[in-house]
Amino acid sequence: MNNTVILINPFEIPKGKEKDALLMWEKAADFMRIQPGFISTKLHQSIDPNARFSLINIAKWGSAEDFQAVISSTEFQELTAGSMEAFPHYPGLYQVVKT
Amino acid sequence: MNNTVILINPFEIPKGKEKDALLMWEKAADFMRIQPGFISTKLHQSIDPNARFSLINIAKWGSAEDFQAVISSTEFQELTAGSMEAFPHYPGLYQVVKT
């Protein structure tokens, strides 16, 4: 049975905040990488600087439960407090349904 | 030299329109698959039916020019006229900047 899920998280990045956004991502990714269920993460940057979502993170997790446990942890909440709110984002867990 | 780009296209799907959205995607994908520069496409469906973006298409293209040529073609415009407007979507071309 394969419970793998794909996190897709599009971020809106206000002009001039690109560097802050990359630092925020690095900090969160460093934490994610050592959590149970983490498989991989890839940060995608838009070629067009005026794209609605300048950054989109796509990560793989062993299960939805693994991912939910991490983001609801106090440690993750504290780590991202005061940084992630600056960037409106729309995380969701997905599965590939057609190719 | 690797010019490969990643199209990421999040779709908002109004309630009750899920089936129409999948048909729209199939029709567009069938056309895309036979175009120069097309590499692959994967339709991602949200696990949570209330997610902001119920469907996200992620496709690989040989270059940005290949992709732009296809979507600006009369054939593609005609194919998707009257179907794609029903689903607000935010396509962008991306490259992986961090893993």
mmCIF file of C-alpha atoms in Angstrom:
data_model
loop_
_atom_site.group_PDB
_atom_site.id
_atom_site.type_symbol
_atom_site.label_atom_id
_atom_site.label_comp_id
_atom_site.label_asym_id
_atom_site.label_seq_id
_atom_site.Cartn_x
_atom_site.Cartn_y
_atom_site.Cartn_z
ATOM 1 C CA MET A 1 0.000 0.000 0.000
ATOM 2 C CA ASN A 2 1.328 3.362 -0.965
ATOM 3 C CA ASN A 3 0.248 6.236 1.281
ATOM 4 C CA THR A 4 2.686 8.724 -0.182
ATOM 5 C CA VAL A 5 1.258 12.194 -0.567
ATOM 6 C CA ILE A 6 2.497 15.248 -2.404
ATOM 7 C CA LEU A 7 2.448 18.586 -0.650
ATOM 8 C CA ILE A 8 2.015 21.462 -3.086
ATOM 9 C CA ASN A 9 2.335 24.876 -1.483
ATOM 10 C CA PRO A 10 2.088 27.983 -3.707
ATOM 11 C CA PHE A 11 3.398 31.219 -2.122
ATOM 12 C CA GLU A 12 2.601 34.811 -3.020
ATOM 13 C CA ILE A 13 5.786 36.825 -2.501
ATOM 14 C CA PRO A 14 5.452 40.605 -2.123
ATOM 15 C CA LYS A 15 7.942 42.582 -4.251
ATOM 16 C CA GLY A 16 11.279 43.041 -2.483
ATOM 17 C CA LYS A 17 10.661 40.117 -0.143
ATOM 18 C CA GLU A 18 12.200 37.406 -2.331
ATOM 19 C CA LYS A 19 15.286 37.011 -0.140
ATOM 20 C CA ASP A 20 13.244 36.802 3.059
ATOM 21 C CA ALA A 21 11.058 34.165 1.422
ATOM 22 C CA LEU A 22 14.046 31.998 0.506
ATOM 23 C CA LEU A 23 15.405 32.245 4.065
ATOM 24 C CA MET A 24 11.997 31.291 5.447
ATOM 25 C CA TRP A 25 11.879 28.276 3.129
ATOM 26 C CA GLU A 26 15.402 27.153 4.098
ATOM 27 C CA LYS A 27 14.568 27.315 7.776
ATOM 28 C CA ALA A 28 11.356 25.327 7.366
ATOM 29 C CA ALA A 29 13.010 22.824 4.994
ATOM 30 C CA ASP A 30 15.905 22.168 7.401
ATOM 31 C CA PHE A 31 13.332 21.252 10.032
ATOM 32 C CA MET A 32 11.179 19.169 7.672
ATOM 33 C CA ARG A 33 14.114 17.099 6.401
ATOM 34 C CA ILE A 34 14.701 15.453 9.783
ATOM 35 C CA GLN A 35 11.049 14.606 10.514
ATOM 36 C CA PRO A 36 9.515 11.113 10.297
ATOM 37 C CA GLY A 37 7.880 10.527 6.924
ATOM 38 C CA PHE A 38 9.795 13.210 5.029
ATOM 39 C CA ILE A 39 10.850 11.981 1.585
ATOM 40 C CA SER A 40 11.920 14.989 -0.490
ATOM 41 C CA THR A 41 11.296 18.677 -1.148
ATOM 42 C CA LYS A 42 11.779 20.878 -4.203
ATOM 43 C CA LEU A 43 11.365 24.623 -4.244
ATOM 44 C CA HIS A 44 10.141 25.901 -7.613
ATOM 45 C CA GLN A 45 10.770 29.519 -8.605
ATOM 46 C CA SER A 46 8.762 31.217 -11.316
ATOM 47 C CA ILE A 47 10.591 32.285 -14.469
ATOM 48 C CA ASP A 48 8.269 35.288 -14.717
ATOM 49 C CA PRO A 49 8.840 37.646 -11.753
ATOM 50 C CA ASN A 50 5.228 38.830 -12.038
ATOM 51 C CA ALA A 51 3.672 35.387 -11.654
ATOM 52 C CA ARG A 52 0.874 35.093 -9.119
ATOM 53 C CA PHE A 53 2.900 32.511 -7.185
ATOM 54 C CA SER A 54 6.616 33.314 -7.315
ATOM 55 C CA LEU A 55 7.503 30.230 -5.298
ATOM 56 C CA ILE A 56 5.850 26.827 -5.145
ATOM 57 C CA ASN A 57 7.137 24.148 -2.824
ATOM 58 C CA ILE A 58 6.516 20.542 -3.837
ATOM 59 C CA ALA A 59 7.399 17.923 -1.255
ATOM 60 C CA LYS A 60 6.791 14.211 -0.813
ATOM 61 C CA TRP A 61 5.713 12.693 2.497
ATOM 62 C CA GLY A 62 5.223 9.080 3.540
ATOM 63 C CA SER A 63 1.629 9.780 4.588
ATOM 64 C CA ALA A 64 -0.829 12.607 5.232
ATOM 65 C CA GLU A 65 -0.618 11.797 8.960
ATOM 66 C CA ASP A 66 3.168 12.264 8.991
ATOM 67 C CA PHE A 67 2.841 15.694 7.396
ATOM 68 C CA GLN A 68 -0.055 16.809 9.607
ATOM 69 C CA ALA A 69 1.838 15.734 12.737
ATOM 70 C CA VAL A 70 4.801 17.896 11.753
ATOM 71 C CA ILE A 71 2.932 21.072 10.855
ATOM 72 C CA SER A 72 0.747 20.916 13.950
ATOM 73 C CA SER A 73 3.779 20.417 16.226
ATOM 74 C CA THR A 74 4.653 23.207 18.662
ATOM 75 C CA GLU A 75 8.219 23.138 17.363
ATOM 76 C CA PHE A 76 7.146 23.906 13.788
ATOM 77 C CA GLN A 77 4.644 26.542 14.910
ATOM 78 C CA GLU A 78 7.363 28.330 16.886
ATOM 79 C CA LEU A 79 9.902 28.007 14.090
ATOM 80 C CA THR A 80 7.687 29.676 11.509
ATOM 81 C CA ALA A 81 5.896 32.201 13.749
ATOM 82 C CA GLY A 82 6.490 35.723 12.509
ATOM 83 C CA SER A 83 7.958 34.648 9.165
ATOM 84 C CA MET A 84 5.449 32.572 7.198
ATOM 85 C CA GLU A 85 2.508 34.956 7.703
ATOM 86 C CA ALA A 86 4.256 37.504 5.463
ATOM 87 C CA PHE A 87 3.697 35.217 2.490
ATOM 88 C CA PRO A 88 0.125 34.190 1.688
ATOM 89 C CA HIS A 89 0.242 30.483 0.880
ATOM 90 C CA TYR A 90 -2.170 27.679 0.051
ATOM 91 C CA PRO A 91 -0.757 24.310 1.096
ATOM 92 C CA GLY A 92 -2.590 21.151 0.107
ATOM 93 C CA LEU A 93 -1.918 17.421 -0.023
ATOM 94 C CA TYR A 94 -2.340 15.809 -3.413
ATOM 95 C CA GLN A 95 -2.172 12.533 -5.280
ATOM 96 C CA VAL A 96 -1.490 12.020 -8.962
ATOM 97 C CA VAL A 97 -4.757 10.979 -10.636
ATOM 98 C CA LYS A 98 -3.874 11.195 -14.323
ATOM 99 C CA THR A 99 -0.726 11.213 -16.433
ATOM 100 C CA MET B 1 22.322 22.972 -21.662
ATOM 101 C CA ASN B 2 19.029 22.172 -20.037
ATOM 102 C CA ASN B 3 16.134 24.479 -20.934
ATOM 103 C CA THR B 4 13.506 22.234 -19.404
ATOM 104 C CA VAL B 5 10.756 24.103 -17.610
ATOM 105 C CA ILE B 6 8.026 22.959 -15.290
ATOM 106 C CA LEU B 7 4.502 24.183 -15.842
ATOM 107 C CA ILE B 8 2.540 24.376 -12.603
ATOM 108 C CA ASN B 9 -1.114 25.231 -13.080
ATOM 109 C CA PRO B 10 -3.391 25.352 -9.996
ATOM 110 C CA PHE B 11 -7.139 25.241 -10.762
ATOM 111 C CA GLU B 12 -10.050 26.386 -8.622
ATOM 112 C CA ILE B 13 -12.926 23.970 -9.250
ATOM 113 C CA PRO B 14 -16.441 25.115 -8.327
ATOM 114 C CA LYS B 15 -18.460 22.495 -6.376
ATOM 115 C CA GLY B 16 -20.215 20.042 -8.654
ATOM 116 C CA LYS B 17 -17.887 20.793 -11.566
ATOM 117 C CA GLU B 18 -15.252 18.154 -10.775
ATOM 118 C CA LYS B 19 -16.257 15.896 -13.663
ATOM 119 C CA ASP B 20 -16.296 18.764 -16.176
ATOM 120 C CA ALA B 21 -12.847 19.780 -14.959
ATOM 121 C CA LEU B 22 -11.412 16.307 -15.533
ATOM 122 C CA LEU B 23 -12.897 16.211 -19.053
ATOM 123 C CA MET B 24 -11.415 19.643 -19.786
ATOM 124 C CA TRP B 25 -7.999 18.446 -18.567
ATOM 125 C CA GLU B 26 -8.154 15.257 -20.680
ATOM 126 C CA LYS B 27 -8.986 17.222 -23.799
ATOM 127 C CA ALA B 28 -6.150 19.694 -23.250
ATOM 128 C CA ALA B 29 -3.697 16.934 -22.269
ATOM 129 C CA ASP B 30 -4.473 14.877 -25.388
ATOM 130 C CA PHE B 31 -3.567 17.923 -27.469
ATOM 131 C CA MET B 32 -0.458 18.783 -25.435
ATOM 132 C CA ARG B 33 0.979 15.254 -25.639
ATOM 133 C CA ILE B 34 1.520 15.462 -29.391
ATOM 134 C CA GLN B 35 3.118 18.925 -29.422
ATOM 135 C CA PRO B 36 6.844 19.614 -29.954
ATOM 136 C CA GLY B 37 8.662 19.984 -26.633
ATOM 137 C CA PHE B 38 6.116 18.110 -24.536
ATOM 138 C CA ILE B 39 7.808 15.812 -22.017
ATOM 139 C CA SER B 40 5.220 14.734 -19.433
ATOM 140 C CA THR B 41 2.141 15.815 -17.518
ATOM 141 C CA LYS B 42 0.700 14.826 -14.146
ATOM 142 C CA LEU B 43 -2.666 15.913 -12.839
ATOM 143 C CA HIS B 44 -2.692 16.241 -9.045
ATOM 144 C CA GLN B 45 -5.971 16.032 -7.150
ATOM 145 C CA SER B 46 -6.350 17.380 -3.635
ATOM 146 C CA ILE B 47 -7.070 14.892 -0.857
ATOM 147 C CA ASP B 48 -9.170 17.558 0.884
ATOM 148 C CA PRO B 49 -12.260 18.391 -1.247
ATOM 149 C CA ASN B 50 -12.302 21.881 0.277
ATOM 150 C CA ALA B 51 -8.771 22.804 -0.774
ATOM 151 C CA ARG B 52 -8.344 26.145 -2.524
ATOM 152 C CA PHE B 53 -6.972 24.368 -5.596
ATOM 153 C CA SER B 54 -8.705 21.017 -6.126
ATOM 154 C CA LEU B 55 -6.578 20.245 -9.167
ATOM 155 C CA ILE B 56 -2.997 21.186 -9.967
ATOM 156 C CA ASN B 57 -1.429 20.203 -13.250
ATOM 157 C CA ILE B 58 2.348 19.777 -13.301
ATOM 158 C CA ALA B 59 3.919 19.272 -16.713
ATOM 159 C CA LYS B 60 7.423 19.266 -18.124
ATOM 160 C CA TRP B 61 8.324 21.005 -21.363
ATOM 161 C CA GLY B 62 11.565 21.119 -23.319
ATOM 162 C CA SER B 63 11.642 24.914 -23.197
ATOM 163 C CA ALA B 64 9.532 27.936 -22.304
ATOM 164 C CA GLU B 65 9.308 28.753 -26.026
ATOM 165 C CA ASP B 66 7.836 25.338 -26.834
ATOM 166 C CA PHE B 67 5.132 25.792 -24.211
ATOM 167 C CA GLN B 68 4.339 29.386 -25.191
ATOM 168 C CA ALA B 69 4.057 28.403 -28.853
ATOM 169 C CA VAL B 70 1.468 25.758 -28.009
ATOM 170 C CA ILE B 71 -0.758 27.809 -25.732
ATOM 171 C CA SER B 72 -0.773 30.784 -28.093
ATOM 172 C CA SER B 73 -1.694 28.593 -31.080
ATOM 173 C CA THR B 74 -5.116 29.065 -32.639
ATOM 174 C CA GLU B 75 -5.707 25.329 -32.348
ATOM 175 C CA PHE B 76 -5.258 25.351 -28.566
ATOM 176 C CA GLN B 77 -7.307 28.527 -28.153
ATOM 177 C CA GLU B 78 -10.189 26.961 -30.066
ATOM 178 C CA LEU B 79 -9.895 23.656 -28.236
ATOM 179 C CA THR B 80 -10.229 25.231 -24.783
ATOM 180 C CA ALA B 81 -12.625 28.072 -25.621
ATOM 181 C CA GLY B 82 -15.768 27.791 -23.525
ATOM 182 C CA SER B 83 -14.346 25.199 -21.135
ATOM 183 C CA MET B 84 -11.259 26.512 -19.372
ATOM 184 C CA GLU B 85 -12.798 29.868 -18.364
ATOM 185 C CA ALA B 86 -15.099 28.038 -15.957
ATOM 186 C CA PHE B 87 -12.082 27.164 -13.805
ATOM 187 C CA PRO B 88 -9.946 30.057 -12.517
ATOM 188 C CA HIS B 89 -6.332 28.977 -12.970
ATOM 189 C CA TYR B 90 -2.868 30.438 -12.493
ATOM 190 C CA PRO B 91 -0.376 28.813 -14.856
ATOM 191 C CA GLY B 92 3.306 29.602 -14.495
ATOM 192 C CA LEU B 93 6.617 28.225 -15.710
ATOM 193 C CA TYR B 94 9.064 27.249 -13.000
ATOM 194 C CA GLN B 95 12.521 25.893 -12.352
ATOM 195 C CA VAL B 96 13.716 24.006 -9.295
ATOM 196 C CA VAL B 97 15.982 26.326 -7.282
ATOM 197 C CA LYS B 98 16.444 24.392 -4.066
ATOM 198 C CA THR B 99 16.103 20.792 -2.895
#
